[in-house]
């Protein structure tokens, strides 16, 4: 492991890594930590040559850049190495030079969260924990449950009683120990925190635990490698707590330190207009203020983001931008990704493409630039909104004459 220590994102004090502390002891719960890497040592074992000879078909091919010893990674679910598709159709529609889609819905439990869960579970094992806990309404929970099941680790997962059925079904199938809390998400989060303190579970609460960001950075490492270390001008993704976008920045930052890329792409942070605390703070130049959570994109309905410093830094240090998109544009993007390329995105995942359109309308992304959009989760997570985006099928009696009379097939095949 090539880690030099922790540094607090607020007070910048440094701490040794050999402890299981999660946040800065001086700054408290908001004192999110950065993990500092020893790039000189990493260069010795990780470079384009070693990578080209490494046939590991998962995110563990980047283990030299992860804050874990990573022994026994072969037993984990296969997380990462998801496809990167170039979309000729979507790029010519908007006069982009290139548009790539990174489909992270293809991870084992259907979202990018698997990258964080895998590293969190490795770290929990290395610190000697046998039970991992988190609170979440969705992807973080099902991801933790699935990846822990494979490893035989116990989970205790807190969800609000009204959590979406599909995601609860994943939890139950993966055999998680689920506590459905009769209360809202804030109360669920607080109960999980109290239980973690009382019983001493490993805490996978996203945004707080710094190894999450490092797991998620593997998506950026993959994008770079898949593009032969010449990343696009922009990388766009949706933002809730801010852990994922912080990870994307860290991944490109690492590669820049190692001399494997010559610039960090501009990062476009996308939020829904119904819940856009980062966009508002960026536009007004003011502090981050709590926002209402009024969007159908449940995975980014985060009114009080828990990882603000890493998220803001990702956009400002990369020379990127923040945009907000209406829910209707998110639904439209679900349809375009599906019909143009066969990629099925959940609302929060399609928001990245809607954000690119919005940024082009605002003159932020220019024609002929190159863009990568990250699809962070599978549309099968949320079929109700998928049907809202795509509509209902034509309904027909089981009778060939009725079918012919309807003119539907003639219309489908263009002979109407
Ligand atoms: C969690 C999640 C996000 C946002 O990630 P944050 O780290 O909360 O900013 C975006 N899309 C999907 C599908 C997610 O599950």
Coordinates of C-alpha atoms and ligand atoms in Angstrom, one line a residue:
X1 CA 0.0 0.0 0.0
X2 CA 1.4 3.4 -1.0
X3 CA -0.3 5.8 1.4
X4 CA 1.5 8.5 3.3
X5 CA -1.4 9.5 5.5
X6 CA -4.6 11.5 5.9
X7 CA -5.1 15.3 5.5
X8 CA -8.2 17.1 6.7
X9 CA -9.9 19.0 3.8
X10 CA -10.9 21.8 6.3
X11 CA -7.9 22.4 8.7
X12 CA -5.2 20.6 6.5
X13 CA -3.8 18.9 9.5
X14 CA -2.2 15.5 8.7
X15 CA -2.7 12.2 10.4
X16 CA -1.3 8.6 10.1
X17 CA -3.3 6.2 8.0
X18 CA -2.8 3.2 10.4
X19 CA -5.9 3.9 12.4
X20 CA -9.6 3.4 11.7
X21 CA -10.5 7.1 12.1
X22 CA -12.9 8.3 9.4
X23 CA -13.1 12.1 9.9
X24 CA -10.8 14.8 11.4
X25 CA -10.7 14.5 15.3
X26 CA -10.4 18.3 15.5
X27 CA -13.1 19.3 12.9
X28 CA -15.6 16.6 13.7
X29 CA -18.1 15.0 11.3
X30 CA -17.6 17.7 8.6
X31 CA -13.8 17.3 8.7
X32 CA -13.7 15.0 5.6
X33 CA -10.2 13.5 5.1
X34 CA -8.1 13.3 1.9
X35 CA -5.8 10.3 1.5
X36 CA -2.2 11.2 0.5
X37 CA -0.4 8.8 -1.9
X38 CA 3.3 8.1 -2.3
X39 CA 3.5 8.7 -6.1
X40 CA 7.3 8.1 -6.3
X41 CA 6.7 4.5 -5.0
X42 CA 3.6 4.0 -7.1
X43 CA 5.6 4.9 -10.3
X44 CA 7.8 2.0 -9.7
X45 CA 5.0 -0.6 -9.8
X46 CA 2.3 1.2 -11.9
X47 CA 2.8 2.7 -15.3
X48 CA 1.6 2.2 -18.8
X49 CA 4.0 -0.8 -19.3
X50 CA 2.9 -2.7 -16.1
X51 CA -0.7 -1.9 -17.0
X52 CA -0.4 -3.3 -20.5
X53 CA 0.8 -6.6 -19.0
X54 CA -1.8 -6.8 -16.3
X55 CA -4.8 -8.8 -17.4
X56 CA -6.9 -8.2 -14.3
X57 CA -10.4 -7.7 -15.6
X58 CA -11.8 -5.6 -12.8
X59 CA -11.1 -2.3 -11.0
X60 CA -8.4 -4.2 -9.0
X61 CA -6.1 -3.6 -12.0
X62 CA -5.6 -0.2 -10.3
X63 CA -4.9 -1.6 -6.9
X64 CA -1.5 0.2 -6.7
X65 CA -3.5 3.4 -6.5
X66 CA -6.0 2.2 -3.8
X67 CA -5.6 2.8 -0.1
X68 CA -5.7 -1.0 0.8
X69 CA -3.3 -3.9 0.7
X70 CA -5.8 -5.6 -1.5
X71 CA -4.9 -9.2 -0.7
X72 CA -7.6 -11.6 -1.8
X73 CA -9.2 -9.2 -4.4
X74 CA -9.7 -12.3 -6.7
X75 CA -12.6 -13.4 -4.4
X76 CA -14.6 -10.2 -4.9
X77 CA -17.4 -9.7 -7.3
X78 CA -16.2 -8.4 -10.6
X79 CA -16.5 -4.6 -10.2
X80 CA -15.4 -2.1 -12.9
X81 CA -13.9 -2.4 -16.4
X82 CA -17.3 -1.3 -17.6
X83 CA -17.7 -0.5 -21.3
X84 CA -16.9 2.9 -22.8
X85 CA -19.0 3.4 -26.0
X86 CA -18.5 6.1 -28.6
X87 CA -21.9 7.5 -29.8
X88 CA -21.7 8.7 -33.4
X89 CA -25.4 9.4 -33.3
X90 CA -25.5 11.5 -30.2
X91 CA -22.3 13.4 -31.1
X92 CA -23.5 14.4 -34.5
X93 CA -26.9 15.4 -33.1
X94 CA -25.2 18.2 -31.1
X95 CA -22.2 18.8 -33.2
X96 CA -19.7 17.4 -30.8
X97 CA -16.4 16.1 -32.0
X98 CA -16.8 13.0 -29.9
X99 CA -19.2 11.8 -27.2
X100 CA -18.4 8.7 -25.1
X101 CA -20.7 6.9 -22.7
X102 CA -19.2 5.2 -19.7
X103 CA -21.8 2.7 -18.8
X104 CA -21.3 2.0 -15.1
X105 CA -24.8 0.5 -14.8
X106 CA -23.0 -2.7 -15.9
X107 CA -21.4 -3.1 -12.5
X108 CA -22.6 -6.3 -10.5
X109 CA -25.3 -4.6 -8.5
X110 CA -26.1 -2.1 -11.3
X111 CA -24.3 1.1 -10.2
X112 CA -21.0 2.9 -9.8
X113 CA -21.4 2.5 -6.0
X114 CA -19.9 -1.0 -6.4
X115 CA -16.5 0.7 -6.8
X116 CA -16.7 2.3 -3.4
X117 CA -18.3 -0.8 -1.7
X118 CA -15.5 -3.0 -2.9
X119 CA -12.8 -0.8 -1.4
X120 CA -14.7 -0.2 1.8
X121 CA -15.2 -4.0 2.3
X122 CA -11.5 -4.6 1.6
X123 CA -10.6 -1.9 4.2
X124 CA -13.1 -3.3 6.7
X125 CA -11.5 -6.7 6.4
X126 CA -8.0 -5.3 6.7
X127 CA -9.0 -3.4 9.9
X128 CA -10.5 -6.6 11.3
X129 CA -14.2 -5.8 11.1
X130 CA -16.8 -8.5 10.3
X131 CA -19.9 -6.3 10.1
X132 CA -20.3 -3.2 7.8
X133 CA -23.2 -0.7 8.2
X134 CA -24.6 2.1 6.2
X135 CA -27.8 4.1 5.7
X136 CA -29.0 4.7 2.3
X137 CA -32.2 4.6 0.3
X138 CA -30.7 3.1 -2.8
X139 CA -27.6 2.2 -4.6
X140 CA -25.1 2.4 -1.8
X141 CA -27.2 0.0 0.2
X142 CA -27.8 -2.6 -2.4
X143 CA -24.2 -2.3 -3.5
X144 CA -22.8 -2.9 0.0
X145 CA -25.3 -5.8 0.5
X146 CA -24.3 -7.6 -2.8
X147 CA -20.6 -7.2 -2.5
X148 CA -20.6 -8.2 1.2
X149 CA -22.7 -11.3 0.4
X150 CA -20.0 -12.6 -1.9
X151 CA -17.4 -12.1 0.8
X152 CA -19.5 -13.6 3.6
X153 CA -19.3 -10.4 5.6
X154 CA -22.3 -9.3 7.7
X155 CA -24.2 -6.0 6.9
X156 CA -26.6 -3.9 8.9
X157 CA -28.4 -1.5 6.5
X158 CA -30.7 1.3 7.6
X159 CA -33.3 2.4 5.1
X160 CA -36.3 4.7 5.5
X161 CA -39.6 2.7 5.6
X162 CA -40.7 4.3 2.3
X163 CA -37.5 3.2 0.4
X164 CA -38.1 2.2 -3.3
X165 CA -39.2 -1.4 -3.6
X166 CA -36.7 -2.4 -6.3
X167 CA -33.8 -1.4 -4.2
X168 CA -35.2 -3.1 -1.0
X169 CA -35.7 -6.2 -3.1
X170 CA -32.0 -6.2 -3.9
X171 CA -31.2 -5.9 -0.2
X172 CA -33.4 -8.8 0.7
X173 CA -32.1 -11.1 -2.1
X174 CA -28.5 -10.3 -1.0
X175 CA -29.4 -11.4 2.5
X176 CA -28.6 -8.1 4.2
X177 CA -29.8 -7.4 7.7
X178 CA -32.2 -4.5 7.0
X179 CA -33.7 -2.1 9.5
X180 CA -36.6 -0.2 7.9
X181 CA -36.9 3.0 9.9
X182 CA -40.3 4.6 10.6
X183 CA -39.0 8.1 9.8
X184 CA -37.5 10.2 7.1
X185 CA -34.0 9.9 5.7
X186 CA -32.4 12.3 8.1
X187 CA -33.7 10.2 11.0
X188 CA -32.5 7.0 9.3
X189 CA -29.0 8.4 8.9
X190 CA -28.9 9.5 12.6
X191 CA -30.1 6.1 13.8
X192 CA -27.5 4.4 11.7
X193 CA -24.8 6.7 13.1
X194 CA -26.0 5.9 16.7
X195 CA -26.0 2.2 16.1
X196 CA -22.6 2.3 14.5
X197 CA -21.2 4.1 17.6
X198 CA -23.0 1.7 19.9
X199 CA -22.1 -1.6 18.3
X200 CA -18.9 -0.6 16.5
X201 CA -19.6 -1.6 12.9
X202 CA -17.5 -0.5 10.1
X203 CA -19.1 2.7 8.6
X204 CA -19.7 2.8 4.9
X205 CA -21.7 6.0 5.0
X206 CA -20.8 7.6 1.7
X207 CA -19.3 11.1 1.7
X208 CA -17.8 10.6 5.2
X209 CA -15.5 7.6 4.8
X210 CA -12.5 8.7 2.6
X211 CA -11.9 5.3 1.1
X212 CA -15.2 5.7 -0.9
X213 CA -13.8 8.5 -3.0
X214 CA -10.7 6.5 -3.8
X215 CA -12.8 3.5 -4.9
X216 CA -14.9 5.7 -7.1
X217 CA -11.8 7.2 -8.7
X218 CA -11.3 3.9 -10.6
X219 CA -14.0 5.1 -13.1
X220 CA -11.7 7.9 -14.1
X221 CA -8.6 5.6 -14.3
X222 CA -10.6 3.3 -16.6
X223 CA -11.9 6.2 -18.8
X224 CA -8.3 7.4 -19.3
X225 CA -7.0 3.9 -20.1
X226 CA -9.8 3.2 -22.5
X227 CA -9.0 6.4 -24.3
X228 CA -5.3 5.5 -24.5
X229 CA -4.5 8.2 -21.9
X230 CA -5.8 11.0 -24.0
X231 CA -9.0 12.0 -22.1
X232 CA -11.8 14.0 -23.6
X233 CA -12.0 17.8 -23.0
X234 CA -15.0 17.2 -20.6
X235 CA -16.2 14.5 -18.3
X236 CA -19.8 15.0 -17.1
X237 CA -21.6 13.3 -14.2
X238 CA -24.4 13.9 -11.8
X239 CA -23.8 14.9 -8.2
X240 CA -25.5 14.2 -4.9
X241 CA -23.3 14.0 -1.8
X242 CA -20.2 14.9 -4.0
X243 CA -18.2 11.7 -3.3
X244 CA -18.3 10.5 -6.9
X245 CA -17.3 13.7 -8.6
X246 CA -14.5 14.1 -6.0
X247 CA -13.3 10.6 -6.9
X248 CA -13.4 11.3 -10.7
X249 CA -11.1 14.3 -10.0
X250 CA -8.8 12.3 -7.8
X251 CA -8.4 9.6 -10.5
X252 CA -7.3 12.1 -13.1
X253 CA -5.2 13.9 -10.5
X254 CA -3.3 10.7 -9.7
X255 CA -2.6 10.0 -13.4
X256 CA -1.3 13.6 -13.9
X257 CA 1.0 13.2 -10.9
X258 CA 2.3 9.9 -12.4
X259 CA 2.9 11.6 -15.8
X260 CA 0.4 9.3 -17.5
X261 CA -1.9 12.1 -18.8
X262 CA -1.0 15.7 -19.6
X263 CA -4.1 17.4 -18.4
X264 CA -7.1 16.9 -16.2
X265 CA -10.4 17.0 -18.2
X266 CA -12.8 19.8 -17.3
X267 CA -15.4 18.2 -15.0
X268 CA -19.1 19.1 -15.4
X269 CA -21.1 18.6 -12.2
X270 CA -24.8 18.1 -13.0
X271 CA -27.7 18.4 -10.6
X272 CA -31.4 18.5 -10.9
X273 CA -33.1 21.9 -10.7
X274 CA -35.3 20.5 -8.0
X275 CA -32.3 19.9 -5.8
X276 CA -29.2 21.9 -6.8
X277 CA -27.3 23.2 -3.8
X278 CA -23.9 23.0 -5.5
X279 CA -25.1 24.9 -8.6
X280 CA -26.7 27.6 -6.5
X281 CA -23.6 28.1 -4.4
X282 CA -21.4 28.2 -7.6
X283 CA -23.7 30.7 -9.4
X284 CA -24.1 33.1 -6.4
X285 CA -20.5 32.7 -5.1
X286 CA -22.1 32.1 -1.7
X287 CA -21.8 29.2 0.8
X288 CA -23.5 25.9 0.3
X289 CA -27.0 26.1 1.7
X290 CA -29.5 23.3 2.4
X291 CA -31.8 22.7 -0.6
X292 CA -35.2 21.0 -1.0
X293 CA -35.2 17.5 -2.4
X294 CA -37.7 17.9 -5.2
X295 CA -36.6 15.7 -8.1
X296 CA -37.5 12.3 -9.6
X297 CA -33.7 11.5 -9.7
X298 CA -33.7 10.0 -6.3
X299 CA -30.0 9.1 -6.2
X300 CA -29.1 12.8 -6.4
X301 CA -31.9 14.1 -4.2
X302 CA -29.4 15.2 -1.6
X303 CA -30.3 18.6 0.0
X304 CA -27.4 18.6 2.4
X305 CA -24.3 17.2 0.6
X306 CA -21.8 15.5 2.9
X307 CA -18.7 15.9 0.8
X308 CA -18.8 19.5 -0.3
X309 CA -15.0 20.3 -0.3
X310 CA -14.1 17.4 -2.6
X311 CA -17.0 18.2 -5.0
X312 CA -16.3 21.9 -5.3
X313 CA -12.6 21.3 -5.7
X314 CA -13.2 18.8 -8.6
X315 CA -15.0 21.5 -10.6
X316 CA -12.8 24.5 -9.7
X317 CA -9.4 22.8 -10.0
X318 CA -10.3 21.2 -13.3
X319 CA -11.7 24.4 -14.8
X320 CA -15.1 22.8 -15.1
X321 CA -18.6 24.0 -14.4
X322 CA -21.9 23.2 -12.6
X323 CA -25.3 23.0 -14.4
X324 CA -28.8 22.2 -13.3
X325 CA -31.3 20.4 -15.5
X326 CA -35.1 20.1 -15.2
X327 CA -36.6 16.6 -14.6
X328 CA -38.2 16.7 -18.1
X329 CA -34.7 16.9 -19.7
X330 CA -33.6 13.9 -17.5
X331 CA -36.5 11.9 -18.8
X332 CA -35.7 12.9 -22.4
X333 CA -32.0 11.9 -21.9
X334 CA -33.1 8.4 -20.6
X335 CA -35.0 8.0 -23.9
X336 CA -32.0 9.2 -26.1
X337 CA -29.5 7.0 -24.3
X338 CA -31.8 4.0 -24.7
X339 CA -33.0 4.5 -28.2
X340 CA -29.8 5.8 -29.7
X341 CA -27.3 3.5 -28.0
X342 CA -29.1 0.7 -26.1
X343 CA -27.9 2.1 -22.7
X344 CA -30.5 1.9 -20.0
X345 CA -29.9 4.6 -17.4
X346 CA -31.7 5.5 -14.2
X347 CA -32.7 9.1 -13.9
X348 CA -29.7 10.3 -11.9
X349 CA -27.5 8.5 -14.5
X350 CA -29.1 10.1 -17.5
X351 CA -28.8 13.5 -15.9
X352 CA -25.2 13.6 -17.1
X353 CA -26.2 13.7 -20.8
X354 CA -29.0 16.2 -20.0
X355 CA -26.3 18.3 -18.3
X356 CA -24.1 18.2 -21.5
X357 CA -27.0 19.5 -23.6
X358 CA -27.7 22.2 -21.0
X359 CA -24.0 23.2 -20.9
X360 CA -23.9 23.5 -24.7
X361 CA -27.0 25.7 -24.6
X362 CA -25.3 27.9 -22.1
X363 CA -22.1 28.1 -24.2
X364 CA -20.1 26.3 -21.5
X365 CA -19.3 23.2 -23.7
X366 CA -18.4 24.4 -27.2
X367 CA -19.3 22.7 -30.5
X368 CA -16.6 20.3 -31.7
X369 CA -15.4 19.6 -28.2
X370 CA -15.0 16.0 -26.9
X371 CA -17.1 14.8 -24.0
X372 CA -17.4 11.7 -21.8
X373 CA -20.7 11.2 -20.0
X374 CA -20.8 8.8 -17.0
X375 CA -23.9 6.7 -16.7
X376 CA -23.8 6.0 -13.0
X377 CA -26.6 3.5 -12.6
X378 CA -28.9 1.0 -14.4
X379 CA -32.4 2.0 -15.5
X380 CA -33.7 -1.4 -14.1
X381 CA -33.4 0.3 -10.6
X382 CA -36.3 2.5 -11.4
X383 CA -38.7 1.1 -14.0
X384 CA -41.6 3.6 -13.1
X385 CA -39.6 6.5 -14.3
X386 CA -38.3 4.6 -17.2
X387 CA -41.9 4.1 -18.4
X388 CA -42.6 7.8 -17.8
X389 CA -39.6 8.5 -20.1
X390 CA -40.4 6.0 -22.8
X391 CA -44.2 5.6 -22.8
X392 CA -46.5 2.6 -23.0
X393 CA -46.3 0.0 -25.8
X394 CA -49.1 -0.4 -28.5
X395 CA -51.7 -2.8 -27.3
X396 CA -53.3 -5.2 -29.7
X397 CA -55.8 -8.1 -29.9
X398 CA -54.2 -11.5 -30.7
X399 CA -55.5 -11.3 -34.3
X400 CA -53.5 -10.6 -37.5
X401 CA -56.4 -8.8 -39.2
X402 CA -56.8 -6.4 -36.3
X403 CA -53.0 -5.9 -36.4
X404 CA -53.0 -5.1 -40.1
X405 CA -56.0 -2.8 -39.8
X406 CA -54.3 -0.9 -37.0
X407 CA -51.6 0.1 -39.5
X408 CA -49.1 -0.2 -36.7
X409 CA -46.6 -2.5 -38.3
X410 CA -46.7 -0.5 -41.6
X411 CA -45.9 2.5 -39.5
X412 CA -43.1 0.7 -37.6
X413 CA -41.4 -0.4 -40.8
X414 CA -42.0 2.9 -42.7
X415 CA -44.5 1.7 -45.4
X416 CA -47.5 3.6 -44.0
Ligands
LIG1 C1 -24.9 8.0 -5.7 C2 -25.2 8.3 -7.1 C3 -24.9 9.5 -7.7 C4 -24.2 10.6 -7.0 O1 -23.0 10.3 -6.3 P1 -22.6 11.2 -5.0 O2 -21.4 10.6 -4.6 O3 -23.7 11.1 -4.0 O4 -22.5 12.6 -5.5 C5 -25.2 9.6 -9.0 N1 -25.9 8.7 -9.7 C6 -26.2 7.5 -9.1 C7 -26.9 6.5 -10.0 C8 -25.9 7.3 -7.8 O5 -26.3 6.1 -7.3

